[in-house]
PDB file of C-alpha atoms in Angstrom:
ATOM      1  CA  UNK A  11     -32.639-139.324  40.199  1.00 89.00           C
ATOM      2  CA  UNK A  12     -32.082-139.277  44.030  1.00 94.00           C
ATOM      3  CA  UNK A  13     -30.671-142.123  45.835  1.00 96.00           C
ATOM      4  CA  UNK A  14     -30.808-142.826  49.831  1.00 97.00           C
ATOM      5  CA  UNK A  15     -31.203-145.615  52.207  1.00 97.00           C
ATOM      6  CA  UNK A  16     -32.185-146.549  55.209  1.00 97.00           C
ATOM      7  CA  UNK A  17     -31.012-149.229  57.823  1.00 97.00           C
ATOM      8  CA  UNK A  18     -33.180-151.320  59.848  1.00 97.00           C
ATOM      9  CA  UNK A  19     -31.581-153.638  62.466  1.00 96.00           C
ATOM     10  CA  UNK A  20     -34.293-156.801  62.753  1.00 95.00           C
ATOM     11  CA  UNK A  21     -35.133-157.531  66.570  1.00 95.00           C
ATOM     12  CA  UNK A  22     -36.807-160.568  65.536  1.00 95.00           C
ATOM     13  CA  UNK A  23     -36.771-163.926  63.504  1.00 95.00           C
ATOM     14  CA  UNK A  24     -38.222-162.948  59.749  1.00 95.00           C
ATOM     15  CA  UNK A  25     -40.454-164.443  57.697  1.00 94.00           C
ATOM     16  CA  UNK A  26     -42.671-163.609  54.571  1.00 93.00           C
ATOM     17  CA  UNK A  27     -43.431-166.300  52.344  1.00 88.00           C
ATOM     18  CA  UNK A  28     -43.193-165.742  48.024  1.00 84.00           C
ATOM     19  CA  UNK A  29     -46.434-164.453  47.034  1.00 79.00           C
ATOM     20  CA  UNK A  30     -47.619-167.177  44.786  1.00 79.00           C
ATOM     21  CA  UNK A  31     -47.055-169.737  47.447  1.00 79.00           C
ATOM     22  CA  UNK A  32     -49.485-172.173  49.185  1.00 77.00           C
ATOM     23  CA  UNK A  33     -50.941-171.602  52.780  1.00 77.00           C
ATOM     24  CA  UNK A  34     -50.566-174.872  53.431  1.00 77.00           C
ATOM     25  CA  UNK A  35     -46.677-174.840  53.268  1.00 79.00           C
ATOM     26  CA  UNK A  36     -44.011-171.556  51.775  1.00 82.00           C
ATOM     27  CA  UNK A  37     -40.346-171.408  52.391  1.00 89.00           C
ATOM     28  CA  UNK A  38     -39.395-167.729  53.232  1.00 93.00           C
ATOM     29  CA  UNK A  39     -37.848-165.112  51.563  1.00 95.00           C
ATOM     30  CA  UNK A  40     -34.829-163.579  52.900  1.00 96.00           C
ATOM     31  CA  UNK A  41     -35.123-159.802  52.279  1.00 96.00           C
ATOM     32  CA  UNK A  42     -38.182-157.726  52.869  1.00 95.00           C
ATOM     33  CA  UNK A  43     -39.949-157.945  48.932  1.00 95.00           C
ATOM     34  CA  UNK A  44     -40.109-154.101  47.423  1.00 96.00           C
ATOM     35  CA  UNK A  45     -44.015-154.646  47.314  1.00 96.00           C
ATOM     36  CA  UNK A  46     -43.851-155.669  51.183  1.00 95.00           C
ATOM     37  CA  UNK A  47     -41.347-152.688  52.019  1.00 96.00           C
ATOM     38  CA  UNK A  48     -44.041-150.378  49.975  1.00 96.00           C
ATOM     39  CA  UNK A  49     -47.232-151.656  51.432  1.00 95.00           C
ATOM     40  CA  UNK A  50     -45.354-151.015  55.119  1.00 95.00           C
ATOM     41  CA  UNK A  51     -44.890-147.681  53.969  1.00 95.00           C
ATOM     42  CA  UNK A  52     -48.397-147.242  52.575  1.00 94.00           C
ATOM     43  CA  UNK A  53     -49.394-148.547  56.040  1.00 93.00           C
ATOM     44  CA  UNK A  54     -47.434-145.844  57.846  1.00 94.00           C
ATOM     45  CA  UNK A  55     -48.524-142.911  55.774  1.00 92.00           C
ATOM     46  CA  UNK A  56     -52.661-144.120  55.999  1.00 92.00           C
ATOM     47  CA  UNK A  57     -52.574-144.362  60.081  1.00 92.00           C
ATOM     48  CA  UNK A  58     -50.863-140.933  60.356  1.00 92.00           C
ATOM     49  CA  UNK A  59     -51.854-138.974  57.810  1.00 88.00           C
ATOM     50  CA  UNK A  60     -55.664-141.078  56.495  1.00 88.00           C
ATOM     51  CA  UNK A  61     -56.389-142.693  53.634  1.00 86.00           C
ATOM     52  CA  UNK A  62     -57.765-139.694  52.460  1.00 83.00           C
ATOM     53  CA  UNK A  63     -54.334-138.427  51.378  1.00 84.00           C
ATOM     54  CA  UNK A  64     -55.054-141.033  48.043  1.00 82.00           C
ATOM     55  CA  UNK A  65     -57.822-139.862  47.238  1.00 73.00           C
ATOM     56  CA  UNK A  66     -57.866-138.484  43.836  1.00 59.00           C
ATOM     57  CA  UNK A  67     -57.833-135.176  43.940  1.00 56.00           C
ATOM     58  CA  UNK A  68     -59.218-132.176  42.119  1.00 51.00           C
ATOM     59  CA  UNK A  69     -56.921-128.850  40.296  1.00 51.00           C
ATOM     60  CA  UNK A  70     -57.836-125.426  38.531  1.00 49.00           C
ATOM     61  CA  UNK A  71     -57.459-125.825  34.981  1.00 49.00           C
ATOM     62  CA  UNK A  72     -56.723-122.213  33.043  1.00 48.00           C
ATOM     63  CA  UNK A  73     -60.915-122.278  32.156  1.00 50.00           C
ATOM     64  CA  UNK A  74     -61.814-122.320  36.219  1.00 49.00           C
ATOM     65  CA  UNK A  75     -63.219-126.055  35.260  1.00 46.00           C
ATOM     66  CA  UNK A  76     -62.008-128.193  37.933  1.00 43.00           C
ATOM     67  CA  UNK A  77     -60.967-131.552  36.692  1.00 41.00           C
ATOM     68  CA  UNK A  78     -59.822-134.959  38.626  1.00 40.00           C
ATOM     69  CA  UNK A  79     -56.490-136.280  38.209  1.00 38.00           C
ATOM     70  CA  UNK A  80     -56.208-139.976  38.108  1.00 40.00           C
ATOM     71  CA  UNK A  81     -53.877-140.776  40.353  1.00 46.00           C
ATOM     72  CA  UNK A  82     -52.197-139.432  43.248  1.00 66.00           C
ATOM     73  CA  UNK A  83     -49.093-137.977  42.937  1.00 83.00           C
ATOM     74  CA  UNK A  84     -48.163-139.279  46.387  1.00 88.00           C
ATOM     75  CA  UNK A  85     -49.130-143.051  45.553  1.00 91.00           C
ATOM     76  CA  UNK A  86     -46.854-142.633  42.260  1.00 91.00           C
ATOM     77  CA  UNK A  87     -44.048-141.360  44.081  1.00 91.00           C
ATOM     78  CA  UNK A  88     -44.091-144.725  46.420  1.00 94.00           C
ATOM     79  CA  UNK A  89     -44.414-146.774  43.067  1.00 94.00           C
ATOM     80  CA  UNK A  90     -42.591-145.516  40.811  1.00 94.00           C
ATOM     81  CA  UNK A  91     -39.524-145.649  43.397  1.00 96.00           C
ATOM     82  CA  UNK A  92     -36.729-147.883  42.953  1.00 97.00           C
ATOM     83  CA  UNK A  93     -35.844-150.650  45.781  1.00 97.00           C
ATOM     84  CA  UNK A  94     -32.763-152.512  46.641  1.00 97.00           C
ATOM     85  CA  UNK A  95     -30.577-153.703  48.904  1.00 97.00           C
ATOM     86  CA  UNK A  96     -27.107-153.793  50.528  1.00 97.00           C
ATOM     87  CA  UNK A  97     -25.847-156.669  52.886  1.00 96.00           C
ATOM     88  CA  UNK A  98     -22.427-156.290  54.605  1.00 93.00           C
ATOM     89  CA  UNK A  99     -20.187-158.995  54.637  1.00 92.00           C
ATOM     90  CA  UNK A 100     -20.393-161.453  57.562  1.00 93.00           C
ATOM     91  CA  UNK A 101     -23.791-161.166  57.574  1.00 95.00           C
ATOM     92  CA  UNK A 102     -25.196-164.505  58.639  1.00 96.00           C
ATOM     93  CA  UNK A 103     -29.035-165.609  57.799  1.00 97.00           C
ATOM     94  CA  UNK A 104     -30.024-168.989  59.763  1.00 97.00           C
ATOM     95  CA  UNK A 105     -33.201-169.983  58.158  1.00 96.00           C
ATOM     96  CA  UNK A 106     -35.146-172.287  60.948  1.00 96.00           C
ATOM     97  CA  UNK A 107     -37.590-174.956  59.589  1.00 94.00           C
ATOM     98  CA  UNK A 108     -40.617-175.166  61.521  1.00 92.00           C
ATOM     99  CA  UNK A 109     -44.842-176.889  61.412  1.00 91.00           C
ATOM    100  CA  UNK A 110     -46.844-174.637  63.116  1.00 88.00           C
ATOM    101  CA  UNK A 111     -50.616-174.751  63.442  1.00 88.00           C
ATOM    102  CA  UNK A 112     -52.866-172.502  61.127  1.00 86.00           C
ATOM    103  CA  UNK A 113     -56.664-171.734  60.162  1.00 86.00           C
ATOM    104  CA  UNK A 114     -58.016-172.307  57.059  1.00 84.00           C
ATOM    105  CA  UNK A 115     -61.692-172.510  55.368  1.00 83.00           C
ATOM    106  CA  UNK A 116     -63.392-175.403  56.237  1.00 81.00           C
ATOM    107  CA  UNK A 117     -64.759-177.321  53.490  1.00 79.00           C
ATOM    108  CA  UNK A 118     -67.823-178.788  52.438  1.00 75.00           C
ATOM    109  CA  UNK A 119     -67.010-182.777  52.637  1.00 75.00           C
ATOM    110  CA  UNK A 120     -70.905-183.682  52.963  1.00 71.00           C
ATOM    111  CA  UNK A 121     -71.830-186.439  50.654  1.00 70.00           C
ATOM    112  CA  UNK A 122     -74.825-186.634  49.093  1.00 69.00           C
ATOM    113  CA  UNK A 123     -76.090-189.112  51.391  1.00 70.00           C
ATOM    114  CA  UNK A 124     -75.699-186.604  54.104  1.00 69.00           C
ATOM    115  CA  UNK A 125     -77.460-183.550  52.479  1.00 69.00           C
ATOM    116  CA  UNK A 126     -80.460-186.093  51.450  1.00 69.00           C
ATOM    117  CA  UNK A 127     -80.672-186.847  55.381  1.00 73.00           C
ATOM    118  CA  UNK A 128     -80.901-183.102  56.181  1.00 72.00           C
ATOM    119  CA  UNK A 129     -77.481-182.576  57.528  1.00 76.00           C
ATOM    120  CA  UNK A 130     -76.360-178.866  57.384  1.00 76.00           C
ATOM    121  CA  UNK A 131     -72.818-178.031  56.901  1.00 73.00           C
ATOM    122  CA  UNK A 132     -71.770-175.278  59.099  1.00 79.00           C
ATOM    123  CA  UNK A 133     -68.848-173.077  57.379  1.00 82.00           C
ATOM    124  CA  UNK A 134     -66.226-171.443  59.618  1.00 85.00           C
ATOM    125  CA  UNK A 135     -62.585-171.996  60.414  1.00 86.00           C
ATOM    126  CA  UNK A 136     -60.413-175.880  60.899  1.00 85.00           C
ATOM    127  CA  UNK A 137     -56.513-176.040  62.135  1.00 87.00           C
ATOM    128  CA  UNK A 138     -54.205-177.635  59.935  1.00 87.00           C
ATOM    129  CA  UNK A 139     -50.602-177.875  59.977  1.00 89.00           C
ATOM    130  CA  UNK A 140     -48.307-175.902  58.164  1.00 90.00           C
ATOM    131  CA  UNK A 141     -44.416-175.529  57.279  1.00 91.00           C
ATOM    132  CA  UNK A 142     -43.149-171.945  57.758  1.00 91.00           C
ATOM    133  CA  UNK A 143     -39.621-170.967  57.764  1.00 93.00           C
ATOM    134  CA  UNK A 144     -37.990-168.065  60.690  1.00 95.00           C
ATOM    135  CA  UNK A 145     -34.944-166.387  59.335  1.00 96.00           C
ATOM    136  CA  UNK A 146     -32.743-164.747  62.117  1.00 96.00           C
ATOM    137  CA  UNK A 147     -30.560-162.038  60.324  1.00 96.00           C
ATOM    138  CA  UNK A 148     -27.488-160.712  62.451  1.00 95.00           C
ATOM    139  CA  UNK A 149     -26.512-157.871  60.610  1.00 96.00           C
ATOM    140  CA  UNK A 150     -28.961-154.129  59.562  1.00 96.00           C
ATOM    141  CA  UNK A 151     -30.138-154.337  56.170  1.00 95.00           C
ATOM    142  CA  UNK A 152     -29.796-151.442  53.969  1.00 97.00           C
ATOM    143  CA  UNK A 153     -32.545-150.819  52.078  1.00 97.00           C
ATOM    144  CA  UNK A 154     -31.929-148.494  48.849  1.00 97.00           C
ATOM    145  CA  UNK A 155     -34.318-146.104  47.547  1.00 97.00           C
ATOM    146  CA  UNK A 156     -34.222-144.336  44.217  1.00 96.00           C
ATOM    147  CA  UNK A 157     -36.788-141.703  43.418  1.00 95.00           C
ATOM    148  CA  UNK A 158     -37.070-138.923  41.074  1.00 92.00           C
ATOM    149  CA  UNK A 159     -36.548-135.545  42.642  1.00 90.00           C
ATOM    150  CA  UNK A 160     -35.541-134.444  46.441  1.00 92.00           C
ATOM    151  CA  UNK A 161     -39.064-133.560  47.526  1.00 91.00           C
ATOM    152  CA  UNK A 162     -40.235-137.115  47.110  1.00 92.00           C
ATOM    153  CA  UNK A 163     -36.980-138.303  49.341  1.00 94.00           C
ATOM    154  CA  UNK A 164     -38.699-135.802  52.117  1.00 93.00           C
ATOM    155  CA  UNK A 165     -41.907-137.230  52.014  1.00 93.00           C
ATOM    156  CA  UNK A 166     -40.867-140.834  52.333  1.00 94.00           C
ATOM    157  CA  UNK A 167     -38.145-139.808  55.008  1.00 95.00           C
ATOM    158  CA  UNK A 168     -41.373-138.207  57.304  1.00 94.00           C
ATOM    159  CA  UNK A 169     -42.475-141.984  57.665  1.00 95.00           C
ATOM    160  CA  UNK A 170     -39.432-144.804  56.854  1.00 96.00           C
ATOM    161  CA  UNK A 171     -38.321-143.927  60.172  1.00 96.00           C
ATOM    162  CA  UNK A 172     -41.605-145.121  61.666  1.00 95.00           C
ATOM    163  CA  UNK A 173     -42.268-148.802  60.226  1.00 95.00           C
ATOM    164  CA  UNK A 174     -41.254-150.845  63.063  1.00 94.00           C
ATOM    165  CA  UNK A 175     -41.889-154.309  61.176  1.00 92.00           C
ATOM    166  CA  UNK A 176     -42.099-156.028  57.151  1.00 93.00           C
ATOM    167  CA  UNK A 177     -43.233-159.290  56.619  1.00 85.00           C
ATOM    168  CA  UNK A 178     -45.378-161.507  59.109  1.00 84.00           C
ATOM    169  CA  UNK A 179     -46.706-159.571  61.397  1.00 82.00           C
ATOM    170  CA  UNK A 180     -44.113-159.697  64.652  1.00 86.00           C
ATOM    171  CA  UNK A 181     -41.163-159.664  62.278  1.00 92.00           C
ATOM    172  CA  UNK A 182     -39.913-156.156  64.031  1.00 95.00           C
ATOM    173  CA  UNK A 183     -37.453-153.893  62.759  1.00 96.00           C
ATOM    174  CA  UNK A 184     -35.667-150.920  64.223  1.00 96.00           C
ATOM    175  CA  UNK A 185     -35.048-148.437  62.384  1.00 97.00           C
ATOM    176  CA  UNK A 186     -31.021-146.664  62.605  1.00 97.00           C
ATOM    177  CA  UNK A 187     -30.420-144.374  60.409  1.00 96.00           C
ATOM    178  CA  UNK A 188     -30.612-142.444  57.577  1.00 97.00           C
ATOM    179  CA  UNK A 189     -28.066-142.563  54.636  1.00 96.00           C
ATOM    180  CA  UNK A 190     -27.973-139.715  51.469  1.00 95.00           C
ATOM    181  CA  UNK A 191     -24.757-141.679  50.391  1.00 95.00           C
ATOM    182  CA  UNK A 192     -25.484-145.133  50.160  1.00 95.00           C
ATOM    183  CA  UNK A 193     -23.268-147.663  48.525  1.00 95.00           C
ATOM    184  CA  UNK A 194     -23.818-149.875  45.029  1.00 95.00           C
ATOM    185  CA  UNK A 195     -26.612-152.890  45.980  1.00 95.00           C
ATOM    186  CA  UNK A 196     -25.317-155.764  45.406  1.00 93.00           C
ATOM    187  CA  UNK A 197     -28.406-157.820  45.758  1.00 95.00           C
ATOM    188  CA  UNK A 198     -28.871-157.583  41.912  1.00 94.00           C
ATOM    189  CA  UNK A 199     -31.264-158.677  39.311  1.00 93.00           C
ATOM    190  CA  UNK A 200     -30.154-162.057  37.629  1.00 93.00           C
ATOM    191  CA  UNK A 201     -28.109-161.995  34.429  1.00 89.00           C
ATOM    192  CA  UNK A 202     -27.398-165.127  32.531  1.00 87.00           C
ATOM    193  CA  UNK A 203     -24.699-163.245  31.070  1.00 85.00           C
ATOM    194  CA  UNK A 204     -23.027-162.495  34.318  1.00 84.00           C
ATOM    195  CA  UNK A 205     -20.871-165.037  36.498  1.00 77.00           C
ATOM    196  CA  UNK A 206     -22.839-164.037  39.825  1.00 82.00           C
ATOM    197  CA  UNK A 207     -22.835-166.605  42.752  1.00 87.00           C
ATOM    198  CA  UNK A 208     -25.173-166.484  45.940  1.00 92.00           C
ATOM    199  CA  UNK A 209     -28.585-167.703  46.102  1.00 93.00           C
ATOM    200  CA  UNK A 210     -31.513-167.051  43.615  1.00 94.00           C
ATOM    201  CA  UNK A 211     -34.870-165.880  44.516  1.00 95.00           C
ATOM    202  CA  UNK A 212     -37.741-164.427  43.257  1.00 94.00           C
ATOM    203  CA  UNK A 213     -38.944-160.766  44.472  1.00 95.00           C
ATOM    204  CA  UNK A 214     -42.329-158.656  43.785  1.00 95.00           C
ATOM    205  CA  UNK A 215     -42.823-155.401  43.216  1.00 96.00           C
ATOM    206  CA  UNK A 216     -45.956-152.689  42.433  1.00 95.00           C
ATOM    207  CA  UNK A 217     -46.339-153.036  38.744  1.00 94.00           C
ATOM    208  CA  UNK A 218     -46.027-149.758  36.612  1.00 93.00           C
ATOM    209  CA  UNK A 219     -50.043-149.756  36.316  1.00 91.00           C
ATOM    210  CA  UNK A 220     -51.297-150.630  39.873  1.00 92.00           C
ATOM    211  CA  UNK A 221     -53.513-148.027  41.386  1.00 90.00           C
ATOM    212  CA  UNK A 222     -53.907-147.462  44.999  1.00 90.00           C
ATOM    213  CA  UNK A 223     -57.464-148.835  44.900  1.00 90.00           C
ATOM    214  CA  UNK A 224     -55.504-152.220  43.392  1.00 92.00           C
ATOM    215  CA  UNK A 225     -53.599-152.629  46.859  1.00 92.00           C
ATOM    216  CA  UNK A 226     -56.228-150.997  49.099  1.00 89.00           C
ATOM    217  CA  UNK A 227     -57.531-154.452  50.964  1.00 84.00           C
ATOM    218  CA  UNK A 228     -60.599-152.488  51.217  1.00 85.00           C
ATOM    219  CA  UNK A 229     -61.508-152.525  47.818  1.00 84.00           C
ATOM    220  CA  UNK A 230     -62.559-155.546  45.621  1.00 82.00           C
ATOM    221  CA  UNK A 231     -60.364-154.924  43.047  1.00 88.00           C
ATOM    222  CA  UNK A 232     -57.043-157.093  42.648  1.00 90.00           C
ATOM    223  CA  UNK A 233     -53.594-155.968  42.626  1.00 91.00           C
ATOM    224  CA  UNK A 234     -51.051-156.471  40.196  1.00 92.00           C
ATOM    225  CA  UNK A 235     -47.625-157.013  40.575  1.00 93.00           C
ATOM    226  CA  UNK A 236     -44.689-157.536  38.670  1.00 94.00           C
ATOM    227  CA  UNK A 237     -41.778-160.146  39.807  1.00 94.00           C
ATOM    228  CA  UNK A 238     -37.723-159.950  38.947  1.00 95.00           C
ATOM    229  CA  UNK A 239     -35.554-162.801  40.144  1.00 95.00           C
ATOM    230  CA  UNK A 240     -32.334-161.391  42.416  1.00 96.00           C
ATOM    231  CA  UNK A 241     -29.272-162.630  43.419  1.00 95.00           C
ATOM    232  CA  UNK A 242     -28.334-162.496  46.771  1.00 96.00           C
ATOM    233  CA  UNK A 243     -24.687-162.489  47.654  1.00 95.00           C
ATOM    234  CA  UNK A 244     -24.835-165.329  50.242  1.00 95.00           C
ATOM    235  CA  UNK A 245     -23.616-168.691  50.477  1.00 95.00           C
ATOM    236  CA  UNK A 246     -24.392-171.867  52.498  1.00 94.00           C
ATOM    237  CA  UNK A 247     -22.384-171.808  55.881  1.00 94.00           C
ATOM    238  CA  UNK A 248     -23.624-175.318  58.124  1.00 95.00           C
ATOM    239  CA  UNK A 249     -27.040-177.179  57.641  1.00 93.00           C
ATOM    240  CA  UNK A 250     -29.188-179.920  59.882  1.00 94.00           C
ATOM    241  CA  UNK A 251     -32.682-181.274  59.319  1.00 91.00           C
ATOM    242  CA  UNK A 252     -33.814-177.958  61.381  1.00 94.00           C
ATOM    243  CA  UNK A 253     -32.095-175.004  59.762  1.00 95.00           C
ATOM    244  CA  UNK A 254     -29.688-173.798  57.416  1.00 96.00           C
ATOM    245  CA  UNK A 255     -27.077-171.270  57.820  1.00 97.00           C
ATOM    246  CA  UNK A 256     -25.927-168.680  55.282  1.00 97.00           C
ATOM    247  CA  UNK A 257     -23.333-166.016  55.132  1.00 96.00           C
ATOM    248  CA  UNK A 258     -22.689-162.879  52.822  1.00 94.00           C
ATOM    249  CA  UNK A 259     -19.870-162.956  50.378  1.00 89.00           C
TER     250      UNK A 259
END
C-alpha cells in the first residue's frame, strides 16, 4: 500500500450537512466526508478529462474476442482508496449557528372542497426557513490517502491539486502541498475498547459495491454508501447561543 496526503488551507466558512439529515434543518460536519472528498475528485477528473474516461471499456482476450470489463479500473482506484485525516494541534473550529432561507417542493394542500370547485394546484418552488451551521477552520487539513500501488498515487495527484472546494458549494479550499510522508491520522474510527476523547461523528464513504453509474447524478440509479463513526481529537473551547468553539488536542 501507498500512503500520501495532501493539505488544503480553507478560505472560507465550511459546511456539509450528515447525509441522512433533513433539509429543513442539519448541523454540519466538521471534516470534508471521504464520499464528499471522492465525489470532488470525481468532479475534477469528469470536467478535464470527460465522463467518458468511466465508461466501461473493452480488452483483447487471447481468442481476439473482445469482451467488456465491468468496471473501470480508474473509478476503483478512487473507491477502493483509503481516507483520513490529520489535524494539528491548536487548530480551532468555531461552528456558527445560523436560519437561512431555502427552496423546497411546494405541496399539494388543496382540500377537497377546492379540487371539487375547479381549483388547480400549480407545483413549483416555496421559501422556508432553515438551520445550517458555518464552521470556520484556522488551521490546513491534511487529508490522507491510501491506495494500492504508486501509479494510482499519480493519477489522483494529476487532479487533488485542482479541487478548489468540498462541501456546500462556496466552501473553498486551497490547495498547499503535496506530502509522500504523511504522519499517523488521528481522526480515528471509534473503539469502545479504547479511552479516546474528542467529539463523535458520523462519516460516509463509497461502499465496496457502488458503481460509477450509482453516483453519476445523471443516472436514475441510487448510490450506496457505507458510514463509520470517527473520533475527532477536539474539545469544546467557549460557547454562546450563536456558535461554539473547539480546539484540537
Amino acid at each position: 500500500m501507498v500512503r500520501f496526503s495532501v493539505k488544503y488551507l480553507p478560505t472560507a466558512l465550511f459546511s456539509l450537512k450528515d447525509s441522512n439529515a433533513t433539509n429543513s434543518g442539519a448541523k454540519s460536519l466538521f471534516l470534508p466526508s471521504p464520499y464528499s472528498v471522492k465525489m470532488a475528485l470525481l468532479n475534477q477528473i469528469i470536467t478535464i478529462e470527460g465522463v467518458e474516461i468511466f465508461n466501461p471499456k473493452e480488452e483483447e482476450t487471447t481468442k481476439g474476442k473482445k469482451k467488456k470489463l465491468q468496471e473501470s479500473e480508474i473509478f476503483e482506484a478512487i473507491r477502493d482508496a483509503k481516507i483520513s485525516f490529520y489535524l494539528p494541534q491548536g487548530s480551532k473550529f468555531c461552528v456558527n449557528n445560523a436560519f437561512v432561507k431555502i427552496l423546497k417542493i411546494k405541496e399539494d394542500k388543496s382540500s377537497k372542497k377546492d379540487k371539487e370547485a375547479g381549483k388547480i394546484f400549480e407545483p413549483g418552488f416555496q421559501e422556508t426557513i432553515s438551520f445550517r451551521e458555518y464552521i470556520q477552520i484556522t488551521h490546513p487539513l491534511e487529508i490522507i490517502f491510501e491506495v494500492s500501488d504508486t501509479s494510482q498515487e499519480v493519477f489522483l495527484k494529476n487532479y487533488l491539486h485542482k479541487i478548489n472546494y468540498f462541501g456546500k458549494r462556496g466552501c473553498f479550499f486551497q490547495f498547499l502541498e503535496y506530502n509522500d510522508n504523511p504522519p499517523e491520522a488521528n481522526v480515528v474510527p471509534f473503539d469502545v475498547k479504547k479511552g479516546l476523547s474528542g467529539i463523535l461523528q458520523k462519516y460516509d464513504d463509497f461502499d465496496e459495491l457502488v458503481t460509477f453509474e450509482m453516483v453519476n447524478n445523471f443516472s436514475g440509479k441510487s448510490t450506496k454508501r457505507k458510514e463509520e463513526i470517527w473520533v475527532l481529537p477536539l474539545r469544546s473551547r467557549t460557547s454562546s447561543k450563536s456558535y461554539t468553539s473547539y480546539v484540537s488536542i
